[in-house]
Amino acid sequence: MANSDSGDSVTDRIVRVLETFTPTRTVQTAAEIGRRSGLPTSTAHRIVGDLIEAGLLERDDDRRVRIGLRLWELATRSSHALRLRQLAMPAMERVQSRVREHTQLAILEQDEALFLERLSGPGSGSNVTRIAGRLPIHASSSGLVLLAYGDRDFQERILSGKLSRVAPETITDAAILRRKLAEVRHLGHAVAPGFIESIATGVAVPVRDETGAVIAALSVVLPRDAPVDPALVELRGAAREIERALGFRG
Ligand code: PHB
């Protein structure tokens, strides 16, 4: 790929343009994309134009730019995340209808919990999670499950890095986090009261694939002082059902 003066490839520049879109910033002007990508304005405008022509970005009636359906189509096609989400859906719907609180499915992506699905009811309480959004690995219940069952290198990388405070009760001390991870493995679930936001408690269980490896976390977000045990019963049953659908016979 041809490199620019700064040494980044065409692909790097396209990625920088696409990464200006976030779960909360889904429409932008070309000028905003240029500024946020850090690319020279003319380069950013040219890439935006090319991506629009290819259908990977789209312009709305106000000439603002959003991710194109073609990009969604390509990204979704035969994605393993989509297969997992589809297999998990019936069990997730049951958890949501019985617990009547947010029910979500997350996988590990670049040291964060990436949410593939979130089901919510009209009466569900607070929840900062978004589909295709991420939460910090050390702070969310799903993240704690993915970390507790993750490989050693990954755990040590997180434990030796900065554990940022998301809410007053987030674990920011490595020794305490290490003990929490041991507890998650011992109990087979994670409870995160007030770690992401003071008014909510996340509860998550692992989901294993046919090899027995933990590939996802299934969670509910409860009002802070709601009882955890009834939700755990539902989560465990649902995780087993998803695991059977994935071929796990353990
Ligand atoms: C959690 O999984 O711990 C969690 C997620 C979203 C929230 C609160 C807690 O809003």
CSV table of C-alpha atoms and ligand atoms in Angstrom, one decimal:
chain,number,residue,atom,x,y,z
A,1,MET,CA,0.0,0.0,0.0
A,2,ALA,CA,1.3,3.5,-0.8
A,3,ASN,CA,2.5,5.4,2.2
A,4,SER,CA,2.0,9.1,2.9
A,5,ASP,CA,4.8,11.4,4.1
A,6,SER,CA,3.9,10.5,7.7
A,7,GLY,CA,4.5,6.8,6.8
A,8,ASP,CA,0.9,5.5,7.3
A,9,SER,CA,-0.6,3.4,4.6
A,10,VAL,CA,-3.8,4.0,2.7
A,11,THR,CA,-5.4,1.3,4.9
A,12,ASP,CA,-4.2,3.1,8.1
A,13,ARG,CA,-5.9,6.3,6.8
A,14,ILE,CA,-9.1,4.6,5.9
A,15,VAL,CA,-9.2,3.0,9.4
A,16,ARG,CA,-8.6,6.4,11.0
A,17,VAL,CA,-11.6,7.8,9.1
A,18,LEU,CA,-13.8,4.9,10.1
A,19,GLU,CA,-12.7,4.9,13.7
A,20,THR,CA,-14.0,8.5,14.1
A,21,PHE,CA,-17.4,6.8,14.3
A,22,THR,CA,-18.3,5.6,17.8
A,23,PRO,CA,-21.4,4.1,19.4
A,24,THR,CA,-22.5,7.7,20.4
A,25,ARG,CA,-21.1,9.5,17.4
A,26,THR,CA,-22.8,7.9,14.4
A,27,VAL,CA,-23.3,11.0,12.2
A,28,GLN,CA,-20.7,13.6,11.4
A,29,THR,CA,-19.8,16.2,8.8
A,30,ALA,CA,-16.9,15.5,6.6
A,31,ALA,CA,-15.1,18.4,8.3
A,32,GLU,CA,-15.6,16.8,11.7
A,33,ILE,CA,-14.3,13.5,10.4
A,34,GLY,CA,-11.2,15.3,9.0
A,35,ARG,CA,-10.5,16.9,12.4
A,36,ARG,CA,-11.1,13.8,14.5
A,37,SER,CA,-9.1,11.5,12.2
A,38,GLY,CA,-6.1,13.8,12.5
A,39,LEU,CA,-5.5,13.6,8.8
A,40,PRO,CA,-4.9,16.6,6.5
A,41,THR,CA,-8.3,18.0,5.5
A,42,SER,CA,-7.9,17.2,1.8
A,43,THR,CA,-6.9,13.6,2.5
A,44,ALA,CA,-9.8,13.1,4.9
A,45,HIS,CA,-12.3,14.6,2.4
A,46,ARG,CA,-10.9,12.4,-0.4
A,47,ILE,CA,-11.1,9.2,1.6
A,48,VAL,CA,-14.7,10.1,2.8
A,49,GLY,CA,-15.7,10.7,-0.9
A,50,ASP,CA,-14.1,7.4,-2.0
A,51,LEU,CA,-15.8,5.5,0.9
A,52,ILE,CA,-19.2,7.1,0.0
A,53,GLU,CA,-18.7,6.0,-3.6
A,54,ALA,CA,-18.0,2.5,-2.5
A,55,GLY,CA,-21.1,2.5,-0.3
A,56,LEU,CA,-19.1,2.0,2.9
A,57,LEU,CA,-20.2,5.4,4.1
A,58,GLU,CA,-23.4,7.2,3.3
A,59,ARG,CA,-24.6,10.8,3.2
A,60,ASP,CA,-27.9,11.9,4.7
A,61,ASP,CA,-30.2,14.7,3.4
A,62,ASP,CA,-28.2,17.2,5.4
A,63,ARG,CA,-25.0,16.0,3.8
A,64,ARG,CA,-23.8,14.5,7.1
A,65,VAL,CA,-22.0,11.2,6.9
A,66,ARG,CA,-22.8,7.9,8.5
A,67,ILE,CA,-21.6,4.3,8.3
A,68,GLY,CA,-23.1,2.8,5.1
A,69,LEU,CA,-25.3,-0.3,5.0
A,70,ARG,CA,-22.8,-1.9,2.6
A,71,LEU,CA,-20.2,-1.8,5.4
A,72,TRP,CA,-22.7,-3.3,7.9
A,73,GLU,CA,-23.5,-6.0,5.3
A,74,LEU,CA,-19.9,-7.0,4.7
A,75,ALA,CA,-19.0,-6.9,8.4
A,76,THR,CA,-22.0,-9.0,9.4
A,77,ARG,CA,-21.6,-11.6,6.7
A,78,SER,CA,-20.4,-14.9,8.2
A,79,SER,CA,-19.1,-13.2,11.2
A,80,HIS,CA,-18.6,-15.6,14.2
A,81,ALA,CA,-20.0,-12.9,16.5
A,82,LEU,CA,-23.2,-12.9,14.6
A,83,ARG,CA,-23.4,-16.7,14.8
A,84,LEU,CA,-22.9,-16.5,18.5
A,85,ARG,CA,-25.5,-13.8,18.9
A,86,GLN,CA,-28.0,-15.8,16.9
A,87,LEU,CA,-27.4,-19.0,18.9
A,88,ALA,CA,-27.7,-17.0,22.2
A,89,MET,CA,-30.9,-15.1,21.3
A,90,PRO,CA,-33.6,-17.6,22.5
A,91,ALA,CA,-31.9,-18.1,25.8
A,92,MET,CA,-31.3,-14.3,26.2
A,93,GLU,CA,-35.0,-13.6,25.5
A,94,ARG,CA,-36.0,-16.0,28.2
A,95,VAL,CA,-33.6,-14.4,30.7
A,96,GLN,CA,-35.0,-11.0,29.8
A,97,SER,CA,-38.6,-12.0,30.1
A,98,ARG,CA,-38.1,-13.7,33.5
A,99,VAL,CA,-35.7,-11.3,35.1
A,100,ARG,CA,-37.2,-8.3,33.3
A,101,GLU,CA,-33.9,-6.4,33.4
A,102,HIS,CA,-31.3,-5.7,30.7
A,103,THR,CA,-29.7,-8.9,29.4
A,104,GLN,CA,-26.5,-8.7,27.3
A,105,LEU,CA,-23.9,-10.8,25.6
A,106,ALA,CA,-20.3,-9.7,25.4
A,107,ILE,CA,-17.0,-11.0,23.9
A,108,LEU,CA,-13.4,-10.0,24.5
A,109,GLU,CA,-12.1,-7.5,21.9
A,110,GLN,CA,-8.8,-5.7,22.2
A,111,ASP,CA,-8.8,-5.9,26.1
A,112,GLU,CA,-12.3,-4.6,26.4
A,113,ALA,CA,-15.8,-6.2,26.7
A,114,LEU,CA,-17.6,-5.7,23.3
A,115,PHE,CA,-21.3,-6.1,23.5
A,116,LEU,CA,-23.0,-8.1,20.7
A,117,GLU,CA,-26.5,-7.8,22.0
A,118,ARG,CA,-28.6,-6.1,24.7
A,119,LEU,CA,-32.2,-6.8,25.3
A,120,SER,CA,-34.2,-4.4,27.5
A,121,GLY,CA,-37.8,-4.1,28.7
A,122,PRO,CA,-39.8,-1.0,29.3
A,123,GLY,CA,-39.3,-1.3,33.1
A,124,SER,CA,-35.6,-2.0,32.9
A,125,GLY,CA,-33.4,0.3,35.0
A,126,SER,CA,-30.3,2.2,34.2
A,127,ASN,CA,-27.7,0.7,31.8
A,128,VAL,CA,-24.8,2.4,30.0
A,129,THR,CA,-24.2,-0.6,27.6
A,130,ARG,CA,-24.8,-0.2,23.9
A,131,ILE,CA,-24.9,-2.9,21.2
A,132,ALA,CA,-21.5,-2.7,19.4
A,133,GLY,CA,-20.3,-0.6,22.4
A,134,ARG,CA,-17.5,-1.5,24.8
A,135,LEU,CA,-17.0,-1.4,28.6
A,136,PRO,CA,-13.7,-1.6,30.5
A,137,ILE,CA,-12.7,-5.2,31.3
A,138,HIS,CA,-11.9,-4.6,35.0
A,139,ALA,CA,-15.1,-2.6,35.8
A,140,SER,CA,-18.0,-4.5,34.1
A,141,SER,CA,-19.3,-7.8,35.3
A,142,SER,CA,-18.9,-9.2,31.7
A,143,GLY,CA,-15.4,-7.9,31.6
A,144,LEU,CA,-14.5,-9.5,34.9
A,145,VAL,CA,-15.8,-12.9,33.6
A,146,LEU,CA,-13.8,-12.6,30.4
A,147,LEU,CA,-10.7,-11.5,32.3
A,148,ALA,CA,-11.0,-14.2,35.0
A,149,TYR,CA,-11.1,-16.9,32.4
A,150,GLY,CA,-8.7,-15.2,30.0
A,151,ASP,CA,-5.1,-16.3,29.4
A,152,ARG,CA,-2.3,-15.4,31.8
A,153,ASP,CA,-0.6,-12.8,29.6
A,154,PHE,CA,-3.9,-10.9,29.2
A,155,GLN,CA,-4.6,-11.0,32.9
A,156,GLU,CA,-1.1,-9.7,33.7
A,157,ARG,CA,-1.3,-7.0,31.1
A,158,ILE,CA,-4.5,-5.7,32.6
A,159,LEU,CA,-3.3,-6.1,36.2
A,160,SER,CA,-0.1,-4.2,35.5
A,161,GLY,CA,-1.8,-1.4,33.5
A,162,LYS,CA,-3.9,1.5,34.7
A,163,LEU,CA,-7.2,0.4,36.3
A,164,SER,CA,-9.2,3.5,35.7
A,165,ARG,CA,-12.0,4.5,38.0
A,166,VAL,CA,-15.3,4.4,36.1
A,167,ALA,CA,-17.5,4.9,39.3
A,168,PRO,CA,-16.6,5.4,42.9
A,169,GLU,CA,-16.7,1.6,43.6
A,170,THR,CA,-14.7,0.4,40.6
A,171,ILE,CA,-11.8,-1.8,41.6
A,172,THR,CA,-8.6,0.2,40.8
A,173,ASP,CA,-6.1,-1.7,42.9
A,174,ALA,CA,-4.4,-4.6,41.2
A,175,ALA,CA,-4.2,-6.8,44.4
A,176,ILE,CA,-7.9,-6.4,45.0
A,177,LEU,CA,-8.7,-7.1,41.3
A,178,ARG,CA,-6.5,-10.3,41.5
A,179,ARG,CA,-8.6,-11.5,44.5
A,180,LYS,CA,-11.8,-10.6,42.7
A,181,LEU,CA,-10.8,-12.7,39.7
A,182,ALA,CA,-10.0,-15.7,41.9
A,183,GLU,CA,-13.4,-15.3,43.4
A,184,VAL,CA,-15.1,-15.2,40.0
A,185,ARG,CA,-13.4,-18.4,39.0
A,186,HIS,CA,-14.3,-20.0,42.3
A,187,LEU,CA,-18.0,-19.0,42.2
A,188,GLY,CA,-18.3,-19.3,38.4
A,189,HIS,CA,-19.9,-15.8,38.1
A,190,ALA,CA,-19.1,-12.1,38.6
A,191,VAL,CA,-21.1,-9.6,40.6
A,192,ALA,CA,-20.1,-6.0,40.1
A,193,PRO,CA,-22.1,-3.8,42.5
A,194,GLY,CA,-21.6,-0.1,41.6
A,195,PHE,CA,-18.4,-0.7,39.6
A,196,ILE,CA,-19.8,0.9,36.4
A,197,GLU,CA,-22.4,3.2,37.9
A,198,SER,CA,-23.5,3.5,41.5
A,199,ILE,CA,-27.1,2.7,40.9
A,200,ALA,CA,-26.6,-0.6,39.1
A,201,THR,CA,-25.2,-4.1,39.8
A,202,GLY,CA,-23.9,-6.2,36.9
A,203,VAL,CA,-24.1,-10.0,37.2
A,204,ALA,CA,-22.3,-12.1,34.6
A,205,VAL,CA,-21.6,-15.8,33.9
A,206,PRO,CA,-19.2,-17.4,31.4
A,207,VAL,CA,-20.3,-19.1,28.1
A,208,ARG,CA,-18.1,-21.9,26.8
A,209,ASP,CA,-17.6,-23.2,23.2
A,210,GLU,CA,-17.3,-26.8,22.2
A,211,THR,CA,-13.6,-26.9,23.4
A,212,GLY,CA,-14.6,-25.7,26.9
A,213,ALA,CA,-12.9,-22.3,26.4
A,214,VAL,CA,-14.8,-19.3,27.7
A,215,ILE,CA,-15.7,-17.2,24.6
A,216,ALA,CA,-18.4,-14.9,25.9
A,217,ALA,CA,-20.1,-13.5,29.0
A,218,LEU,CA,-23.9,-13.4,29.5
A,219,SER,CA,-25.0,-10.7,32.0
A,220,VAL,CA,-27.9,-8.8,33.5
A,221,VAL,CA,-27.8,-5.3,34.8
A,222,LEU,CA,-29.9,-5.0,38.0
A,223,PRO,CA,-30.9,-2.0,40.1
A,224,ARG,CA,-28.2,-1.7,42.7
A,225,ASP,CA,-29.9,-3.5,45.6
A,226,ALA,CA,-32.0,-6.1,43.7
A,227,PRO,CA,-31.5,-9.7,44.7
A,228,VAL,CA,-28.8,-11.4,42.7
A,229,ASP,CA,-29.6,-15.1,43.2
A,230,PRO,CA,-32.8,-15.3,41.0
A,231,ALA,CA,-31.0,-13.7,38.1
A,232,LEU,CA,-28.0,-16.0,38.6
A,233,VAL,CA,-30.3,-19.1,38.3
A,234,GLU,CA,-31.6,-17.8,35.0
A,235,LEU,CA,-28.2,-16.8,33.7
A,236,ARG,CA,-26.7,-20.2,34.5
A,237,GLY,CA,-29.5,-22.0,32.8
A,238,ALA,CA,-29.3,-19.8,29.7
A,239,ALA,CA,-25.5,-20.1,29.5
A,240,ARG,CA,-25.8,-23.9,29.6
A,241,GLU,CA,-28.4,-23.7,26.8
A,242,ILE,CA,-26.1,-21.5,24.6
A,243,GLU,CA,-23.1,-23.8,25.4
A,244,ARG,CA,-25.1,-26.8,24.2
A,245,ALA,CA,-26.0,-25.0,21.0
A,246,LEU,CA,-22.3,-24.3,20.5
A,247,GLY,CA,-21.5,-27.9,21.0
A,248,PHE,CA,-20.1,-27.9,24.5
A,249,ARG,CA,-20.8,-31.2,26.3
A,250,GLY,CA,-19.2,-30.5,29.6
B,1,PHB,C1,-21.9,-4.5,34.4
B,1,PHB,O1,-21.9,-5.4,33.5
B,1,PHB,O2,-21.3,-4.6,35.4
B,1,PHB,C2,-22.7,-3.2,34.1
B,1,PHB,C3,-22.9,-2.9,32.8
B,1,PHB,C4,-23.7,-1.7,32.5
B,1,PHB,C5,-24.1,-0.9,33.6
B,1,PHB,C6,-23.9,-1.3,34.9
B,1,PHB,C7,-23.2,-2.5,35.1
B,1,PHB,O3,-24.8,0.2,33.3
